[in-house]
Short mmCIF file of C-alpha atoms and ligand atoms in Angstrom, two decimals:
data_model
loop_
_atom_site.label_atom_id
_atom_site.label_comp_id
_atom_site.label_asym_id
_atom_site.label_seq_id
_atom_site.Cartn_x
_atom_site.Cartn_y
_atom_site.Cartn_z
CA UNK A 1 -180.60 -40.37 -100.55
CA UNK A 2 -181.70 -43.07 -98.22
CA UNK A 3 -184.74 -44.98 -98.30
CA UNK A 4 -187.27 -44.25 -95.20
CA UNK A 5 -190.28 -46.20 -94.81
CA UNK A 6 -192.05 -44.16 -92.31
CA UNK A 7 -190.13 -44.61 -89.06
CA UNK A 8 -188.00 -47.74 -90.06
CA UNK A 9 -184.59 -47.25 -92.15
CA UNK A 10 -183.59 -50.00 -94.20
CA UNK A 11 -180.06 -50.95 -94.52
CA UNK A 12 -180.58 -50.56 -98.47
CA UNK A 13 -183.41 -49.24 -100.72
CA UNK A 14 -184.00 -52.82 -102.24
CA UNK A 15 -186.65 -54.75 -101.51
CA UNK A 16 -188.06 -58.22 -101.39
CA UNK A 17 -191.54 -58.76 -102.98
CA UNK A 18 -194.17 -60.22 -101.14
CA UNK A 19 -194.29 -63.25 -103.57
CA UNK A 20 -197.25 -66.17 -102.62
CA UNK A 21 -195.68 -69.53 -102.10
CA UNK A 22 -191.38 -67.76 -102.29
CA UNK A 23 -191.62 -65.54 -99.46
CA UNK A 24 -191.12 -67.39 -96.44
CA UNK A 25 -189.12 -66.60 -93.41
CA UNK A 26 -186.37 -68.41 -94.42
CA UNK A 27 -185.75 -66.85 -97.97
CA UNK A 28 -186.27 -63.54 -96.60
CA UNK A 29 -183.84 -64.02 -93.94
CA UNK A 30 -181.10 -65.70 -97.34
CA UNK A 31 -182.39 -62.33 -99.29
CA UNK A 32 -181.80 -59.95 -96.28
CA UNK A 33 -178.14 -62.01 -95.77
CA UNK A 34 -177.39 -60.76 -99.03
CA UNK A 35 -178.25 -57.24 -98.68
CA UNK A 36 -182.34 -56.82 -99.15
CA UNK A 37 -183.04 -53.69 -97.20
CA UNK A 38 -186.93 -55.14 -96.26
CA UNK A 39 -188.62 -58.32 -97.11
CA UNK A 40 -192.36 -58.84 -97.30
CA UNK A 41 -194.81 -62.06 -96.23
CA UNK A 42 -196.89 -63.65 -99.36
CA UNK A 43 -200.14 -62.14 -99.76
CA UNK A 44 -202.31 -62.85 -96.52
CA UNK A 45 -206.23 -62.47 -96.90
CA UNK A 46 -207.67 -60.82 -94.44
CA UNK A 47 -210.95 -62.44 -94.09
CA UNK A 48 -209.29 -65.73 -93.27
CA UNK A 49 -207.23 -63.67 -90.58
CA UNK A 50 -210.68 -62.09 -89.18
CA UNK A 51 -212.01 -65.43 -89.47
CA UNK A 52 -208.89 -67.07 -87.21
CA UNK A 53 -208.04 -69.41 -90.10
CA UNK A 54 -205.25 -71.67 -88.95
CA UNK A 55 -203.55 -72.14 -92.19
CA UNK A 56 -203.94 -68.19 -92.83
CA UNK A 57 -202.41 -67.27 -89.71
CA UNK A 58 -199.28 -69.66 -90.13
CA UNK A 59 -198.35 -67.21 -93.33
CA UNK A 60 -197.63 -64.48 -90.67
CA UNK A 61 -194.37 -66.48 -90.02
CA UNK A 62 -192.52 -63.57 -88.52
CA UNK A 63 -190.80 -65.72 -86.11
CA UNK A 64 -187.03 -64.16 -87.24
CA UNK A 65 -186.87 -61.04 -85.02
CA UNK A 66 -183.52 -60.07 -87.03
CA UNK A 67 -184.99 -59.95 -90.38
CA UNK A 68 -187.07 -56.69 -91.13
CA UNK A 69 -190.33 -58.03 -92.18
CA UNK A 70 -193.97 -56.70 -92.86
CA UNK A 71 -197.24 -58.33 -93.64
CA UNK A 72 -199.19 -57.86 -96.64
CA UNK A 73 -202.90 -58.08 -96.64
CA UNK A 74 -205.15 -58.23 -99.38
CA UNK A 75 -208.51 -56.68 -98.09
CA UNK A 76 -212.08 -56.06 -100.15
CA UNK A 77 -213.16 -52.81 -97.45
CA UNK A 78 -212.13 -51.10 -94.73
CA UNK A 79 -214.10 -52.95 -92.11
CA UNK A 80 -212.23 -56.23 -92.98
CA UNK A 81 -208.76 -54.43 -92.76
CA UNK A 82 -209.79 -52.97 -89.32
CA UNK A 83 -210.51 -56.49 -88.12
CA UNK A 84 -207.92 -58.20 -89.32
CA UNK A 85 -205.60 -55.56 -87.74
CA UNK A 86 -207.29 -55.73 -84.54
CA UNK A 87 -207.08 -59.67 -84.73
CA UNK A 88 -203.48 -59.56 -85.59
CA UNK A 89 -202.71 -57.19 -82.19
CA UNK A 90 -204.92 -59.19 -80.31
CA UNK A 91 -202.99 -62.40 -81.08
CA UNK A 92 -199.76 -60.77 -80.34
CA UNK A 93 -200.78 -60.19 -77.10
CA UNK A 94 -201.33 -63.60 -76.13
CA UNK A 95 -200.99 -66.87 -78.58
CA UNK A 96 -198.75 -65.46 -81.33
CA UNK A 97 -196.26 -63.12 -79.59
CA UNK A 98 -194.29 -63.35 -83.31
CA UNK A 99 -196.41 -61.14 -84.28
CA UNK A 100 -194.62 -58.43 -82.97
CA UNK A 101 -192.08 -58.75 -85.19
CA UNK A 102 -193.76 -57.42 -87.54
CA UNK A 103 -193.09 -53.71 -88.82
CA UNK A 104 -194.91 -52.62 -91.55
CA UNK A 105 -198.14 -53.37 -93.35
CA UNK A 106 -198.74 -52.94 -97.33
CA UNK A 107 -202.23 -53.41 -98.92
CA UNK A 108 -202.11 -55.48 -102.30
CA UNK A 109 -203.80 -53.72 -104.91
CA UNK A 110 -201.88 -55.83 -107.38
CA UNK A 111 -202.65 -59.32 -107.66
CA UNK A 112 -204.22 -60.52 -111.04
CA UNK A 113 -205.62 -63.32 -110.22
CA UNK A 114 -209.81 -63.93 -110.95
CA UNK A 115 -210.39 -65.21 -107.67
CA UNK A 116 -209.43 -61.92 -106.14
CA UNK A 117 -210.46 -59.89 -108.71
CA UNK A 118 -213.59 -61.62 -108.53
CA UNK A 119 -214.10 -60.94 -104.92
CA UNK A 120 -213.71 -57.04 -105.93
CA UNK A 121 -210.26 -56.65 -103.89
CA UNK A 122 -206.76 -56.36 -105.14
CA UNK A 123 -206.23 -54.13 -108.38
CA UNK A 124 -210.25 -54.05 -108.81
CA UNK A 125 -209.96 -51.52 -106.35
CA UNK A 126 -207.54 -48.90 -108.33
CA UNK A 127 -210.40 -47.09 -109.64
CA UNK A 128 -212.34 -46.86 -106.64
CA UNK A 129 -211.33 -43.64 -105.31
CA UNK A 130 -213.51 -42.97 -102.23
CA UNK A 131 -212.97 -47.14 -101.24
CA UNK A 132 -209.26 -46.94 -102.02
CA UNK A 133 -209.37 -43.19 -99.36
CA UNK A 134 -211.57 -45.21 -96.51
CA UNK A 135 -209.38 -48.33 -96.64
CA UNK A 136 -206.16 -46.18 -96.77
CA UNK A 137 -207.65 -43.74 -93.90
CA UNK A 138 -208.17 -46.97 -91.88
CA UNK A 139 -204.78 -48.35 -92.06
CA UNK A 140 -203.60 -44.75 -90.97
CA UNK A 141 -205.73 -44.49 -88.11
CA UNK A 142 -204.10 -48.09 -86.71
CA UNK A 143 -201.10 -47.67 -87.16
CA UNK A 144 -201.47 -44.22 -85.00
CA UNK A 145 -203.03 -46.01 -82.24
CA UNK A 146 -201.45 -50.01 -82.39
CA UNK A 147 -199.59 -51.17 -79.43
CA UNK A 148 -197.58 -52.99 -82.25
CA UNK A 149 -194.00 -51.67 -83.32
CA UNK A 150 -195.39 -50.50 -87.21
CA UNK A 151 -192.93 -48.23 -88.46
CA UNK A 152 -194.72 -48.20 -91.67
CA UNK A 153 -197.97 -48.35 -93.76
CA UNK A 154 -198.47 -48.75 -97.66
CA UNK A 155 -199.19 -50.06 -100.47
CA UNK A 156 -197.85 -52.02 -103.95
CA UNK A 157 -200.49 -50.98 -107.40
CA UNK A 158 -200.82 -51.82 -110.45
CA UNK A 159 -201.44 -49.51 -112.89
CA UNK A 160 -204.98 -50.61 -113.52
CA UNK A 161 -206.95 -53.43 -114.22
CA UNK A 162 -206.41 -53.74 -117.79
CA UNK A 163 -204.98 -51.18 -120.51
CA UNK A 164 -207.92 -49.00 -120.47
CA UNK A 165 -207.39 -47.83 -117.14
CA UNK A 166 -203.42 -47.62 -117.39
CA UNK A 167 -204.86 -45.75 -120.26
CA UNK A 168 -207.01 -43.33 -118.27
CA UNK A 169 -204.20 -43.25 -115.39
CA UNK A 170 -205.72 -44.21 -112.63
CA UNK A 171 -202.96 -44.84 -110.81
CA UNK A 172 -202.27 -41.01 -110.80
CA UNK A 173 -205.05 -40.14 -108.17
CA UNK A 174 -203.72 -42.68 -105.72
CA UNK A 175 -200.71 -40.85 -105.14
CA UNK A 176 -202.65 -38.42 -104.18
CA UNK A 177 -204.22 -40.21 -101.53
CA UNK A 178 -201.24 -42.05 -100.56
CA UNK A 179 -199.75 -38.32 -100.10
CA UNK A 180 -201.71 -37.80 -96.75
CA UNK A 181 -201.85 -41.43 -95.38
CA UNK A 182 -199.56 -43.48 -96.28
CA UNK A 183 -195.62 -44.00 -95.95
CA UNK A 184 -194.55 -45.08 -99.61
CA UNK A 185 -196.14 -46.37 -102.69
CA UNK A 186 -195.01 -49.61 -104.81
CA UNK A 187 -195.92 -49.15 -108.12
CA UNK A 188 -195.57 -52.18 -110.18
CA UNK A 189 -195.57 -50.50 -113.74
CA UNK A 190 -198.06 -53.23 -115.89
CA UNK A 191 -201.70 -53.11 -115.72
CA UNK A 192 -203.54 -56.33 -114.24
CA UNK A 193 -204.10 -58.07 -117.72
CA UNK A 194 -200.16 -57.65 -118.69
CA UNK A 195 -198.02 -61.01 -118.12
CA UNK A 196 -194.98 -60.93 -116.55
CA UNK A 197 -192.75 -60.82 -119.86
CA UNK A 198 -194.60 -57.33 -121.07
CA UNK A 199 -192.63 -54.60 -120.80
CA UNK A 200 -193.20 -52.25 -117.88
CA UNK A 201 -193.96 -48.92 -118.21
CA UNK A 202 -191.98 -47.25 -116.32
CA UNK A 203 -192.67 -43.85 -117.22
CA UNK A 204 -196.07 -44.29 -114.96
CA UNK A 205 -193.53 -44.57 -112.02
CA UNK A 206 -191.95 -41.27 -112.77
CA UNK A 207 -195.53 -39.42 -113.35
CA UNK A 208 -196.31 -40.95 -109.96
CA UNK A 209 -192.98 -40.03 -108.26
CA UNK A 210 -193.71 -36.19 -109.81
CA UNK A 211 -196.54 -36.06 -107.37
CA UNK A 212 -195.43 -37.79 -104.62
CA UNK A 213 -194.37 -36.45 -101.22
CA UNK A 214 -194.31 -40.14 -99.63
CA UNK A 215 -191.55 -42.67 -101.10
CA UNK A 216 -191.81 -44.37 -104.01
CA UNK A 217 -190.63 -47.58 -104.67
CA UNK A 218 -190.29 -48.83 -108.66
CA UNK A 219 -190.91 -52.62 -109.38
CA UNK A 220 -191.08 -54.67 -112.62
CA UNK A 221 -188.19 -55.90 -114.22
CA UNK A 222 -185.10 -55.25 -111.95
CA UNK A 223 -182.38 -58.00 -112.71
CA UNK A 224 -179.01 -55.89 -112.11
CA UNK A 225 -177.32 -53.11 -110.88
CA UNK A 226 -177.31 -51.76 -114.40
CA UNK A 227 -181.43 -51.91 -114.25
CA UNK A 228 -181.46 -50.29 -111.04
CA UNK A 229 -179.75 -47.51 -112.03
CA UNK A 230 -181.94 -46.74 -115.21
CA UNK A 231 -184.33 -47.07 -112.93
CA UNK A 232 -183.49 -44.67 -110.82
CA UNK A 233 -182.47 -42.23 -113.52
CA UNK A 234 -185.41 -42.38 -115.88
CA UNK A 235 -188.07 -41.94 -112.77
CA UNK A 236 -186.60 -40.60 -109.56
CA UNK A 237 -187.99 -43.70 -108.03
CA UNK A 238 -186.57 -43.69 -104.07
CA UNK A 239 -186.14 -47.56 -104.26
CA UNK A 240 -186.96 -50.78 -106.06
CA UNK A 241 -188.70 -54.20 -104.94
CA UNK A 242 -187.38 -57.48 -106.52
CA UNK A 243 -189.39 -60.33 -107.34
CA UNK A 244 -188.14 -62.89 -109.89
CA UNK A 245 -184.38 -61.33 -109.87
CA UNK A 246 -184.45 -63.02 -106.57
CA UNK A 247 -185.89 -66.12 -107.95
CA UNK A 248 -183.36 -66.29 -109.85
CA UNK A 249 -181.05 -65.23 -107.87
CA UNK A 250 -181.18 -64.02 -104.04
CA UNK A 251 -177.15 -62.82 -104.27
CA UNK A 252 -178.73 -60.25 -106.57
CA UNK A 253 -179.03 -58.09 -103.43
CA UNK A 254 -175.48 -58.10 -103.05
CA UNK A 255 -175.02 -57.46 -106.65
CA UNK A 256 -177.53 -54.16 -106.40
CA UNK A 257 -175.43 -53.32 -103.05
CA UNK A 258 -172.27 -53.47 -104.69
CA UNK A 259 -170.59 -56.00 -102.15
CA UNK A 260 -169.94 -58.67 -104.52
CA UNK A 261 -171.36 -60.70 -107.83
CA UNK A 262 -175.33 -61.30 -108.69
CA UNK A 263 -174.30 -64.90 -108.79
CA UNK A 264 -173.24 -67.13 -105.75
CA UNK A 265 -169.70 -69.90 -106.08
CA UNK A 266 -170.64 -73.46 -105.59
CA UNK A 267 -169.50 -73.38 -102.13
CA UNK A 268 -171.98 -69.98 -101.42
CA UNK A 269 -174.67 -71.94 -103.00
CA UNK A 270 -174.63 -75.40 -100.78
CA UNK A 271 -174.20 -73.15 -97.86
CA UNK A 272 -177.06 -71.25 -98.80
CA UNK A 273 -179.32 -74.07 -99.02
CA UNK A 274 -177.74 -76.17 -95.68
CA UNK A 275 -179.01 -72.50 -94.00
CA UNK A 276 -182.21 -72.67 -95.95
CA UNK A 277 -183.33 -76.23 -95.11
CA UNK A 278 -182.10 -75.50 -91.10
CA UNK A 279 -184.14 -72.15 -90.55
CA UNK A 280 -187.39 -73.83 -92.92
CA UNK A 281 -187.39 -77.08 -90.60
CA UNK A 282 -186.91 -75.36 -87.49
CA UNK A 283 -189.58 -72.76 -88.23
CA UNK A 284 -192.17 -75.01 -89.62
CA UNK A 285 -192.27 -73.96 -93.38
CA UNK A 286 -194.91 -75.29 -95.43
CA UNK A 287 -194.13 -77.18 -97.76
CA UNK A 288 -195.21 -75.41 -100.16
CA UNK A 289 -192.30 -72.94 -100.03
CA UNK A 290 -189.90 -75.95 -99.01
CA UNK A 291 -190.88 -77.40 -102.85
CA UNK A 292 -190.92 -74.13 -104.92
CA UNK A 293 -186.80 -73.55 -102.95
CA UNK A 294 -185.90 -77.00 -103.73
CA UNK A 295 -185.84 -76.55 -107.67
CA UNK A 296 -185.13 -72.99 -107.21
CA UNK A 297 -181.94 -74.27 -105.66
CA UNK A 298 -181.54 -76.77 -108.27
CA UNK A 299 -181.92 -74.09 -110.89
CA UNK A 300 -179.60 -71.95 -109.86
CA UNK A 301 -176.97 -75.25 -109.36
CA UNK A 302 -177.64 -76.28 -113.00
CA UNK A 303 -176.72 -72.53 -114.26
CA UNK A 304 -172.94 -72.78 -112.04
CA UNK A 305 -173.00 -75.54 -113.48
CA UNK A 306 -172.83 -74.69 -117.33
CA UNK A 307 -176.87 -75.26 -118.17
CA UNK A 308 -178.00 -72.65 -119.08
CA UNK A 309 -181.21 -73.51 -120.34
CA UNK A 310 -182.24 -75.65 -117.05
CA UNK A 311 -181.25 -73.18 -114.97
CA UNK A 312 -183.59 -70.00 -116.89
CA UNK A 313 -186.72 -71.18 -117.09
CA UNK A 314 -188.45 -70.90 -113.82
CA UNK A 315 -191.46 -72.53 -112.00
CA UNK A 316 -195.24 -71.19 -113.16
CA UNK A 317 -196.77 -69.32 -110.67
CA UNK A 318 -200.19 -67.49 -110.72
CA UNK A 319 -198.75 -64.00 -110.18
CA UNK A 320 -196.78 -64.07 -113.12
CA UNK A 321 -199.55 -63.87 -115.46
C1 FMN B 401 -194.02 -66.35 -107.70
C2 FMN B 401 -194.58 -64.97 -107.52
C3 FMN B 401 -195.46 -64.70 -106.49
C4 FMN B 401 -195.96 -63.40 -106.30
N1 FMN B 401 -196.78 -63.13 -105.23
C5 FMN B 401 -197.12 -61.83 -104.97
C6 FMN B 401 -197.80 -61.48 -103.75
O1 FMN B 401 -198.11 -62.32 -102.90
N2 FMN B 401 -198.09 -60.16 -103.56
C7 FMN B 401 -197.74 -59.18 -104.47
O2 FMN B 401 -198.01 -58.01 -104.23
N3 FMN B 401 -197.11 -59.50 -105.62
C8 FMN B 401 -196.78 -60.78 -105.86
N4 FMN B 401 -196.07 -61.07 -107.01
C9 FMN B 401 -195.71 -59.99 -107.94
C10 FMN B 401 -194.35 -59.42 -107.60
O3 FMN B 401 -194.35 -58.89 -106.27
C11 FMN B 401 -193.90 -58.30 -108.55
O4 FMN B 401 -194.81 -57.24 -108.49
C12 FMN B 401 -193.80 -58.76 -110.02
O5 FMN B 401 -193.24 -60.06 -110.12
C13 FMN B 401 -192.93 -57.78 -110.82
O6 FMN B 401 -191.63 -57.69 -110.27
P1 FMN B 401 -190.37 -58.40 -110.97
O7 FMN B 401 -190.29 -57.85 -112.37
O8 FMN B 401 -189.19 -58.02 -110.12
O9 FMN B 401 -190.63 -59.87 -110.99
C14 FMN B 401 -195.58 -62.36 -107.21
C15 FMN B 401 -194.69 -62.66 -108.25
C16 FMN B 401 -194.19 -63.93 -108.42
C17 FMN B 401 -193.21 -64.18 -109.54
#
């Protein structure tokens, strides 16, 4: 069956990860070329939206109306979410009218990293049941009365902060309170501690999909068709999100749509980038993303190109850990 999130109907049930410093508008709009049903802004924090941070505000860079696109905030309460939301409608009434491109929201509950850990946000949350049903309940009750065009609320877990709580299953109650407020769940099947080159479990996706009357969306370790369809098979997930299989390789969409091969030709692959470097200058990338594309793009020339080992490895990045 097809993929709904909420009100909005991707063209396929694959999606983009909100990846910090990878995502910006014009990857999403190469991974959405290629078949990505949704794509997803880095990580934004909240507090520095509240706050009307400059810099914080340029990572809302929905500027390409074409490309489905939603935010993702990373919040410590409810107050801040409600803020930041108000701030965001605020500004797309009047200085940042690209702001109504947006579609969707998704709360990180993910991100290992000690700053935001430390700050008690992000997968610190997981085991905070009545926080987790406030901040959830908030989201809900903006998206019911937002002049914006949200067609869908969520968010992307972990499966606890470290293996005790995978452990204890605390990712089994959220579900629950996903059930009456939100549109889908991401579950990204490794606890907070686990690196990216740990197995996932992904038998926490299919306890979560047994309970689930909302979508559920699988993620961790989906680099081919053949993945995907395990996936799907051993837990019923409704959809997957890619993150470093589009690193690698953002013709993996195609791949998982079944329109052509996971890898571009030589010809796909300068094209690619000419269309990269166009939409990036014209829409005012940082730089950031501009660097982390360029040796992506060399990467993925070096593997066409018969080196393998150059073309593997790929750039360090906090959220892998
Ligand atoms: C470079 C990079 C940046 C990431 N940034 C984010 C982020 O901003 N928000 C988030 O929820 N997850 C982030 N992640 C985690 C991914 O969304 C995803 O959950 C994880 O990589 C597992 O999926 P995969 O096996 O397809 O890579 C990031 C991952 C990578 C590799």
């Amino acid at each position: 069956m097809a993929l709904r999130l909420g009100a909005l109907a991707p063209a396929s049930p694959f999606i983009l990860s909100p990846m910090e410093g990878v995502s910006d508008a014009a990857f999403r709009r190469l991974c959405w070329e290629q078949g990505a049903g949704f794509t997803w802004t880095e990580m934004i924090r909240a507090r520095g939206i509240v706050r009307n941070n400059k810099s914080t505000l340029e990572l809302v860079d929905s500027f390409d109306p074409e490309v489905p696109t939603g935010v993702q905030l990373f919040v410590v309460n409810e107050e801040e979410l409600t803020a930041a939301l108000a701030r965001i409608e605020a500004l797309a009434d009047t200085t940042h009218p690209h702001f109504r491109n947006v579609t969707a929201v998704d709360l990180n509950f993910g991100c290992p990293s000690p700053e935001v850990i430390r700050v008690g946000a992000g997968p610190a949350l997981l085991k905070r049941r009545a926080k987790l049903r406030a901040i959830f309940e908030a989201l809900r009750a903006w998206k019911e009365t937002t002049s914006l065009p949200i067609g869908a609320v969520g968010a992307k877990i972990r499966l606890g902060l470290n293996r005790m709580e995978l452990d204890q299953k605390v990712y089994l109650p959220i579900i629950e309170l996903a059930n009456d407020t939100l549109d889908y769940l991401v579950v990204h099947a490794r606890h907070a501690r686990q690196q990216s080159a740990d197995k996932p479990t992904w038998s926490a996706i299919a306890e979560v999909k047994a309970r689930a009357r909302i979508p559920v969306i699988g993620n961790g370790d989906v680099f081919s068709p053949a993945d995907w369809e395990r996936l799907r098979r051993e837990t019923g997930a409704d959809g997957a999100m890619i993150a470093r299989g589009a690193i690698r390789s953002p013709w993996i969409f195609r791949a998982l749509t079944g329109r052509g091969p996971g890898e571009p030709t030589r010809a796909e692959l300068d094209a690619a980038q000419a269309g990269y470097d166009a939409l990036a200058t014209r829409l005012g990338s940082k730089e950031k993303f501009r660097a982390w594309h360029r040796e992506g793009f060399r990467r993925m020339r070096a593997r066409l190109e018969g080196q393998p080992e150059a073309g593997e490895a790929m750039p360090h990045n906090e959220h892998m850990a």
